[in-house]
XYZ file of C-alpha atoms in Angstrom:
489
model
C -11.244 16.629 -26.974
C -14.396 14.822 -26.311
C -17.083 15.772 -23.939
C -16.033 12.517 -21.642
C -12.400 13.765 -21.564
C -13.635 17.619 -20.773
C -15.638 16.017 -18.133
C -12.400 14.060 -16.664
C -10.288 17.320 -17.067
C -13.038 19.717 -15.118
C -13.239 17.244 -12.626
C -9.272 16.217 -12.041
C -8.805 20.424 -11.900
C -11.474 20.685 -9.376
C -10.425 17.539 -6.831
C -6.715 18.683 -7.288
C -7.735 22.596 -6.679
C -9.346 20.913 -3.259
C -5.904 19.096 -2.428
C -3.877 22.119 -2.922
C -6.359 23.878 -0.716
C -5.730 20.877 1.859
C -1.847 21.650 1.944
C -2.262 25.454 2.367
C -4.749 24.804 5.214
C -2.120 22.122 7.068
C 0.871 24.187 6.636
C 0.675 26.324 9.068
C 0.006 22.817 11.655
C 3.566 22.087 10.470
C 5.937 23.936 13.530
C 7.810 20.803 14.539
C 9.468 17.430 12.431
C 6.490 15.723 14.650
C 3.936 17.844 13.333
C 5.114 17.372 9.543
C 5.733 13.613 10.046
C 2.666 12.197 12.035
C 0.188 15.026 12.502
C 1.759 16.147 15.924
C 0.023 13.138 16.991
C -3.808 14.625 16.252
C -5.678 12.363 13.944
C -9.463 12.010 14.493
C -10.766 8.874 13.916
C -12.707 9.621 10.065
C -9.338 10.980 8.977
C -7.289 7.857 10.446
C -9.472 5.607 9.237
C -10.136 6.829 5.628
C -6.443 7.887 5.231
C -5.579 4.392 6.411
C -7.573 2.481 3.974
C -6.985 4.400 1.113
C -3.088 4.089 1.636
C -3.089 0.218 1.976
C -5.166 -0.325 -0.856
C -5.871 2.725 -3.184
C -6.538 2.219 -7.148
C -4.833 -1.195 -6.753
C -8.417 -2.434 -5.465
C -10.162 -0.756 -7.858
C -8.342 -2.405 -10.712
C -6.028 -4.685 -9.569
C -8.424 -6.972 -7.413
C -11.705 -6.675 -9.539
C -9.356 -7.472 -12.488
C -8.259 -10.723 -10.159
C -11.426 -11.682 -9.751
C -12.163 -11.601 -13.029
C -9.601 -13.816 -13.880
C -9.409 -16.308 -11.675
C -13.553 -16.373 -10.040
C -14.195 -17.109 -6.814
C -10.957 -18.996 -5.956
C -9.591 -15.247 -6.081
C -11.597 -14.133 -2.924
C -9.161 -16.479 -0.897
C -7.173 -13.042 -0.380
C -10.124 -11.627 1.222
C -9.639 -12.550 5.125
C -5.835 -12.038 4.942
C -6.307 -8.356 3.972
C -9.090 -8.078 6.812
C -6.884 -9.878 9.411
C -4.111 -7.785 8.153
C -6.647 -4.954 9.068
C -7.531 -6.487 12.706
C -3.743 -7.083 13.343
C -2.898 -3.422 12.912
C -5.534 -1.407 14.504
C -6.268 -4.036 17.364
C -2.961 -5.634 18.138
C -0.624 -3.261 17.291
C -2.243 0.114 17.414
C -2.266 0.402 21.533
C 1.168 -0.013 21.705
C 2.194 2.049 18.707
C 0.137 4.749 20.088
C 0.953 4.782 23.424
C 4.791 4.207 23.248
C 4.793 7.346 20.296
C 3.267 9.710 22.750
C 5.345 8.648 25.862
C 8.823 8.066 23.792
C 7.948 10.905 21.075
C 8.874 8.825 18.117
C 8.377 10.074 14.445
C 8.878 7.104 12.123
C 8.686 4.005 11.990
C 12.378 3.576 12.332
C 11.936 4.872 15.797
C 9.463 1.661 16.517
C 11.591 -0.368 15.585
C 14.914 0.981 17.441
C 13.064 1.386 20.477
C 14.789 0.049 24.035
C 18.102 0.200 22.219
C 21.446 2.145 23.146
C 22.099 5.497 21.151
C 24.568 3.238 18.771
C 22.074 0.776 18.450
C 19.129 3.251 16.986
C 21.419 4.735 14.685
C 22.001 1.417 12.983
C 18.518 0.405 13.011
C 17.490 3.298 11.868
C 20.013 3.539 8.579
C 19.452 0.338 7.854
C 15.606 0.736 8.294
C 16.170 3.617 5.894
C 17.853 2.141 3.439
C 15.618 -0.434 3.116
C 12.523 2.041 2.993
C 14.400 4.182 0.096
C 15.267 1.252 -1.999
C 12.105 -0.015 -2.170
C 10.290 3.298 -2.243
C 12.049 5.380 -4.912
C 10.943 2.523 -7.148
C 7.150 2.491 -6.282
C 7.040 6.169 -6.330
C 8.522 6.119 -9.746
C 6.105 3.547 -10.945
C 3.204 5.741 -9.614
C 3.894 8.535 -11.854
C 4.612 6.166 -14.482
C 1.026 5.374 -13.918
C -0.593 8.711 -13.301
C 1.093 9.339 -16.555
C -0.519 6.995 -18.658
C -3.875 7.557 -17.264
C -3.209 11.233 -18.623
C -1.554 10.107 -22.271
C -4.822 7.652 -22.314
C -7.654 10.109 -21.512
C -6.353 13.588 -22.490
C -3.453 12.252 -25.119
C -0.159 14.609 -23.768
C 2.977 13.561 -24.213
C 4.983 11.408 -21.426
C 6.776 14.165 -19.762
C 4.216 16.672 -19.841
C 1.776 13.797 -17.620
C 4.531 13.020 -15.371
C 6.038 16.265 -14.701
C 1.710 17.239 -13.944
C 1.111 14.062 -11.970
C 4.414 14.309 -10.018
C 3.599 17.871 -9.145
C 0.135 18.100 -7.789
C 1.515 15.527 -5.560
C 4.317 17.197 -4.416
C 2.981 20.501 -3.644
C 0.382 19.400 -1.381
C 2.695 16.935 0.337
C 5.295 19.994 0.323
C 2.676 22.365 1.762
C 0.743 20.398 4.360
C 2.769 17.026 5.260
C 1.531 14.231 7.081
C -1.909 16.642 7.690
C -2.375 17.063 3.911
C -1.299 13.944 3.080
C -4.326 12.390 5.537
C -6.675 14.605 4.916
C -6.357 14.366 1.439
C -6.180 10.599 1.387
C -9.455 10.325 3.446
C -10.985 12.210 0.642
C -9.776 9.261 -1.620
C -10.736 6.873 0.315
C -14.306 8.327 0.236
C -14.406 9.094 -3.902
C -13.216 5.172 -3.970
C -15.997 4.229 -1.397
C -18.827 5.500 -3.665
C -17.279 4.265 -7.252
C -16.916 0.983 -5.516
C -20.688 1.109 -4.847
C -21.896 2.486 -8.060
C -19.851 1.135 -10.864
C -20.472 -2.946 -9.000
C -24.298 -1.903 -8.974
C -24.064 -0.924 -13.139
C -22.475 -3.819 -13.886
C -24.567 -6.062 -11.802
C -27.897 -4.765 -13.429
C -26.358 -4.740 -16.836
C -25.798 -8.390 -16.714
C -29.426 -8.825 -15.330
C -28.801 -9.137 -12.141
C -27.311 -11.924 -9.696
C -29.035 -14.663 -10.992
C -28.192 -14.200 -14.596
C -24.902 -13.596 -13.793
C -24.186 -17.021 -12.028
C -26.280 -18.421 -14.892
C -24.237 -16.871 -18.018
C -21.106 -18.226 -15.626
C -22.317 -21.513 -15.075
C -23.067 -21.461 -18.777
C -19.948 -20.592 -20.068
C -16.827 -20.686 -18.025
C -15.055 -23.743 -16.785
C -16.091 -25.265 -13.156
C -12.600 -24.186 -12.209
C -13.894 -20.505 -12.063
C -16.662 -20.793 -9.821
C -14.967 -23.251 -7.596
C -13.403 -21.420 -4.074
C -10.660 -24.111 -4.849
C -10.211 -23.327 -8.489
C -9.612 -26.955 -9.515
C -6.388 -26.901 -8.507
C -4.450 -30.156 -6.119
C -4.368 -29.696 -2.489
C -0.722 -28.608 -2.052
C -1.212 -25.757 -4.924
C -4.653 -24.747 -3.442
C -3.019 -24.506 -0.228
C 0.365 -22.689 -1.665
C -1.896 -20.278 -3.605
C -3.867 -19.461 -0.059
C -0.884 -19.011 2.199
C 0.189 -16.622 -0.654
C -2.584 -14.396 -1.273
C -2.671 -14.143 2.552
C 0.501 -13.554 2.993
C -0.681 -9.993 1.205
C -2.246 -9.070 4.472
C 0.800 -10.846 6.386
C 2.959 -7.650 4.447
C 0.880 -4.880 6.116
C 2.131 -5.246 9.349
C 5.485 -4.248 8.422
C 4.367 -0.749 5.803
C 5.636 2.149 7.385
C 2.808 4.542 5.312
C 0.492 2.509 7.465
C 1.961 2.157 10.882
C 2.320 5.884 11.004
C -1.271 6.001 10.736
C -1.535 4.537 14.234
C 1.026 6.307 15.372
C -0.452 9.613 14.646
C -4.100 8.718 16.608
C -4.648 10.816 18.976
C -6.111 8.928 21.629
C -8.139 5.185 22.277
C -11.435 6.242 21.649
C -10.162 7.619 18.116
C -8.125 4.580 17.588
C -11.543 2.013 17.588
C -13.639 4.303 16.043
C -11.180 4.562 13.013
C -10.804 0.981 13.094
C -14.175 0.355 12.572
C -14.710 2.861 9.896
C -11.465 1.082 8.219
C -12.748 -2.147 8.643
C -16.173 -1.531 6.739
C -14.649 0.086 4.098
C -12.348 -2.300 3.318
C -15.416 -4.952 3.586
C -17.845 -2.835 1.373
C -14.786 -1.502 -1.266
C -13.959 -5.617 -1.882
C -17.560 -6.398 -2.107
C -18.035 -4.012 -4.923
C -14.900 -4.956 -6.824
C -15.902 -8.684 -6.334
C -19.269 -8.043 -7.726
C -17.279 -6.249 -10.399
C -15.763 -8.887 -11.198
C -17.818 -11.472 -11.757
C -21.017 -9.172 -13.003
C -17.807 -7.935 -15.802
C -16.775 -11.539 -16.623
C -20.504 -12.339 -17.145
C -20.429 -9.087 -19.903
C -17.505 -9.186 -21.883
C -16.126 -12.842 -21.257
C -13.011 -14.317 -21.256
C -9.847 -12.652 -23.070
C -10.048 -9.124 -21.790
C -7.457 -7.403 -19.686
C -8.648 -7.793 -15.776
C -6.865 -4.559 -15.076
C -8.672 -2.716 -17.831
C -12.529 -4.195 -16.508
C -12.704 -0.777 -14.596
C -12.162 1.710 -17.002
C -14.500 -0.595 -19.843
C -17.317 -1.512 -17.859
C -17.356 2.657 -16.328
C -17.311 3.836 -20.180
C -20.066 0.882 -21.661
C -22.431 1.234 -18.928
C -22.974 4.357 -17.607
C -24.127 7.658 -18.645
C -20.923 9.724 -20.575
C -21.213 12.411 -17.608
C -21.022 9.755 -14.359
C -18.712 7.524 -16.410
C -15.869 10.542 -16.918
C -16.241 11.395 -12.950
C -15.861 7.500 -12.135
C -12.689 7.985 -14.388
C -11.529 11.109 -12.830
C -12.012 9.445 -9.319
C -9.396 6.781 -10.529
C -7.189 9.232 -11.887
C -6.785 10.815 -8.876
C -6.428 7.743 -6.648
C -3.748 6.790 -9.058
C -2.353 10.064 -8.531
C -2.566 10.633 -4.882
C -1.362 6.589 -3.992
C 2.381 8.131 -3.854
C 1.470 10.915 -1.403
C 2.086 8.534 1.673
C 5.063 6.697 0.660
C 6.939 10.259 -0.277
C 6.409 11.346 3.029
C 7.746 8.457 4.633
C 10.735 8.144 1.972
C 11.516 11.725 3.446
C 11.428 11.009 6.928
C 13.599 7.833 6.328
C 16.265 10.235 4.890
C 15.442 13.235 6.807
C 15.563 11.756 10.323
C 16.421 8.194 10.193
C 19.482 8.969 8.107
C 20.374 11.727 10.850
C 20.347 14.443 7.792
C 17.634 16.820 9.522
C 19.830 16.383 12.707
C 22.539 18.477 11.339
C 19.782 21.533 10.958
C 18.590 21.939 14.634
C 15.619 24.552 14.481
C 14.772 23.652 10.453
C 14.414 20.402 10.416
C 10.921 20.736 8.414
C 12.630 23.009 5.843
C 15.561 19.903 5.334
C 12.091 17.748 5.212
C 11.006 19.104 2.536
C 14.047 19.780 0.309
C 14.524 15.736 0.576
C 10.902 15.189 -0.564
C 11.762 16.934 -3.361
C 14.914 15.275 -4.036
C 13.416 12.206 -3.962
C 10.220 13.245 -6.608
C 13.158 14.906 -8.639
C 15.074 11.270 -8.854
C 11.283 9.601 -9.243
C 10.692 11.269 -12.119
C 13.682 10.763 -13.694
C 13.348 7.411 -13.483
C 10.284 6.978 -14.409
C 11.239 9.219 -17.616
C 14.691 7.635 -18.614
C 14.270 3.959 -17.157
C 12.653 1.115 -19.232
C 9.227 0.754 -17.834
C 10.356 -3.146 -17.569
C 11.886 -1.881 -14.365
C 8.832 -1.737 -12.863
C 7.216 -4.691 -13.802
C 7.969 -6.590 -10.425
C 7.605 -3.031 -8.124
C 5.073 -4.539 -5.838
C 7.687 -7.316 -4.418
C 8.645 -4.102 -2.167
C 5.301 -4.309 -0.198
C 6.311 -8.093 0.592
C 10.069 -7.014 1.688
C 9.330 -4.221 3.831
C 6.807 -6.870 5.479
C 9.592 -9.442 5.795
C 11.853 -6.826 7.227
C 10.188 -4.744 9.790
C 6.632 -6.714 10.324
C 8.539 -9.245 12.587
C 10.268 -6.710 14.816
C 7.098 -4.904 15.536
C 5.395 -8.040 15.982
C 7.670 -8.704 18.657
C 7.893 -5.540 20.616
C 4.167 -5.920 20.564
C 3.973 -9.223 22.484
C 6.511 -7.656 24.308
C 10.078 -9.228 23.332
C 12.840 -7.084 23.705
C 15.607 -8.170 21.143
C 19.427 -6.959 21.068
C 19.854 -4.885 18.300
C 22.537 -7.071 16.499
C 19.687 -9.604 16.036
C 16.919 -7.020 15.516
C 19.709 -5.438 12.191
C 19.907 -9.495 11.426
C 16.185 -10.320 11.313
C 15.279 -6.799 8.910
C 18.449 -8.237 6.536
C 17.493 -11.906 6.438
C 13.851 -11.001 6.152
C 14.467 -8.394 3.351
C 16.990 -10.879 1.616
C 15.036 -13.668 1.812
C 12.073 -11.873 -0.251
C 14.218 -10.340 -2.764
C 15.482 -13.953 -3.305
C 12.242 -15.427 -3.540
C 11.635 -12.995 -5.895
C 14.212 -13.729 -8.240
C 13.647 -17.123 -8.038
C 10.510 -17.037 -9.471
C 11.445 -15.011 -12.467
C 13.893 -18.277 -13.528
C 12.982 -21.240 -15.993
C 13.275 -24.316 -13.422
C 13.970 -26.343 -16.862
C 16.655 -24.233 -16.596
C 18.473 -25.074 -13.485
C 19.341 -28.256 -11.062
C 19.047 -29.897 -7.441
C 18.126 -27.706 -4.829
C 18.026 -24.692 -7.247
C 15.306 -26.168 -9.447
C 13.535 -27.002 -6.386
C 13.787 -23.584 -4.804
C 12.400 -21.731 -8.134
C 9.180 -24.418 -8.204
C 8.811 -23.439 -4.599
C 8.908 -19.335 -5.543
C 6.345 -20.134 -8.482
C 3.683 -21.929 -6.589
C 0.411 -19.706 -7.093
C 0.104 -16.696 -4.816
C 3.863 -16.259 -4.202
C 3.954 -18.401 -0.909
C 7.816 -18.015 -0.414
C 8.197 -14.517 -1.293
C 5.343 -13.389 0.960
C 5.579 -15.874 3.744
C 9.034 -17.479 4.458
C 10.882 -14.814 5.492
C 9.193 -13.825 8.524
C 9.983 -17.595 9.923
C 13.965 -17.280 10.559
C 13.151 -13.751 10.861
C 11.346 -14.379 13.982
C 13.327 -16.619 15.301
C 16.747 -14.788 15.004
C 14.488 -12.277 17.176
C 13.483 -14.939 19.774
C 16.863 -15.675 20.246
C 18.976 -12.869 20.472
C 16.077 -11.434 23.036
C 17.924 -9.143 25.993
C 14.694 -9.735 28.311
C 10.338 -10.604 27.923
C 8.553 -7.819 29.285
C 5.440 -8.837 31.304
């Protein structure tokens, strides 16, 4: 093993040694299903904040948005303000009234948002349905995460498939097992801080590597197409406009993540709530700097032809020093690693209490909590071992369906619109449907296909996903509007 890969190793043992610690601390915070599932409603504003960020973007900024901008140039920064505003919406717009109504109605999940003002019939639909939805699209994503963590480890330490997922998979769990929503935040905030510096140091390597800003726009100008350092990428006003609704429509999806709206409804009070906003908001703003300036200072390096996704990792191991380079790694690999901490949790409750299965258990509901966490790893990692990894490939259409599905509910019990449950169950299906068939859509050869079908699958495959990410919430919102039982001043 190489000194790089020792260096990875010592450091993965150490951060993970510091999560486990992080679960044995918050287990014995865990008394009640509120405690395990949202803190008992105590998070300080540094951990909602960090946890926050970290969970709505993670190692996907680190390598999936640098490697966009490397791509694409500065047309890619068009997703940018959606993500912020998706950021505003949440903290500012929703996270009084998810706060408040938590403490004074004692709600747990999401489910329990979105259910509220309805009879006892009424939340038990919503809240099966919600769940359904939450475990269709989560047991997937989780899966795909240790599919991830487990290349990372066959990369950088060369083990064999199951041995990386069964380690990835595990460290996970047992924190998550030990310390629930406590570990999970606490843990997460320490993500979002390792991903805070590499996001500052790795941009800064690459910047002065290149020479600096200057050169860098030169050596662009010089050899890349005016298409890359154009905001509107060259491209006809209807597709510049498709591929801008779409890429904001990636901040349109947050309002609708459970792992996220727990965060606010965990806060502990108002003061917490703005002061974790704004230590969300410039991390997010510093974290997308850095990967921009990534981006562009990595295109300026090692050209065209490269993977995007890969930039990271190549730029980290050709630019610095063998010792920071393996910790920048490590930091990664643990991001990776820790991503699926969130979504568990809230795969668990969705079972646990929005299926009703923790109900049947009065005094141990925690104890049911956890023995459906690990259910759900157990069926992760099978899939992630037995399953093609084609499965995968189109994972991330779940954070646009759970948007589609529950974003427009809680956008309307915000502003204050109370609607019947029938139409509340109708809005989650159409929204949900709607994005899975966007989705498929745009995995079809229009060629292929005639009329109104052809026309739909362009639609799905204009640039950014417009369709998939946007469309749903329209009748969604409307089958809310009308089925309303009364506006609430």
């Amino acid at each position: 093993m190489s000194q790089e890969s020792l260096i990875v190793l010592a450091t993965l043992i150490a951060y993970k040694l510091v999560l486990v610690g992080v679960g044995v601390w918050a287990s014995s915070r865990n008394t009640t299903e509120s405690d395990f599932f949202i803190a008992g409603q105590g998070l300080g504003p540094w951990v909602a904040g960090l946890s926050y960020a970290a969970s709505t973007s993670s190692a996907w900024v680190l390598l999936g948005f640098s490697g966009f901008v490397y791509l694409n140039g500065l047309s890619a920064l068009w997703m940018v303000p959606g993500i912020w505003a998706g950021y505003v919406a949440i903290w500012l717009w929703f996270g009084r009234r998810l706060r408040e109504e938590t403490a004074r109605e004692g709600h747990v999940t999401t489910a329990d948002f979105l259910s509220g003002g309805q009879s006892v019939g009424g939340k038990r639909l919503i809240g099966a349905v919600a769940a359904a939805m939450i475990l269709f699209c989560f047991i997937f994503y989780i899966a795909a995460q240790f599919g991830a963590a487990a290349q990372a480890f066959e990369t950088q330490f060369a083990l064999p498939q199951m041995e990386s997922v069964l380690v990835g998979a595990g460290i996970v769990l047992l924190y998550s097992l030990l310390g629930g929503f406590w570990a999970v935040s606490v843990t997460d905030m320490l993500q979002g801080a390792l991903m805070l510096v590499v996001a500052i140091l790795l941009p800064i390597a690459a910047l002065m590597a290149a020479g600096g800003p200057s050169e860098v726009l030169a050596t662009l100008a010089a050899n890349e197409s005016s298409a890359f350092l154009s905001f509107g990428g060259d491209m006809p006003v209807m597709l510049l406009a498709g591929f801008v609704i779409g890429v904001w429509g990636v901040g349109l999806g947050a309002l609708g993540q459970p792992q996220l709206i727990t965060r606010l409804m965990a806060v502990k009070d108002e003061a917490a709530r703005m002061r974790g906003f704004q230590i969300a908001i410039v991390w997010a703003v510093l974290v997308f700097a850095g990967m921009t300036i990534l981006g562009l200072s990595g295109r300026a390096l090692v050209g065209a032809g490269s993977n995007g996704e890969a930039l990271f990792y190549q730029v980290a191991r050709d630019y610095l020093p063998p010792i920071i380079g393996g910790l920048v790694i490590a930091a990664v690999l643990s991001a990776v690693m820790s991503t699926v901490d969130s979504i568990l949790l809230v795969a668990a409750a969705a079972v646990s209490r929005d299926l009703g299965v923790s109900r049947r258990f009065a005094g141990r509901e925690v104890l049911v909590s956890r023995v459906v966490m690990v259910a759900i790893a157990l069926i992760a990692v099978w899939m992630t071992l037995a399953l093609p990894s084609t499965i995968f490939a189109r994972v991330l259409f779940a954070w646009a369906a759970l948007g589609a599905a529950f974003g427009p509910v809680i956008v309307m019990r915000v502003v204050g619109v109370q609607s019947g449950h029938l139409a509340v169950l109708a809005a989650m299906i159409v929204g949900f449907g709607l994005t899975v068939f966007f989705n498929a859509m745009g995995a079809l050869d229009p060629a292929s296909l005639r009329g109104p079908a052809a026309m739909a699958t362009q639609w799905a495959q204009l640039p950014g996903d417009p369709f998939e990410r946007v469309f749903p919430w329209m009748p969604a919102l409307l089958i809310l509007w009308f089925g309303r039982m009364r506006v609430r001043a």
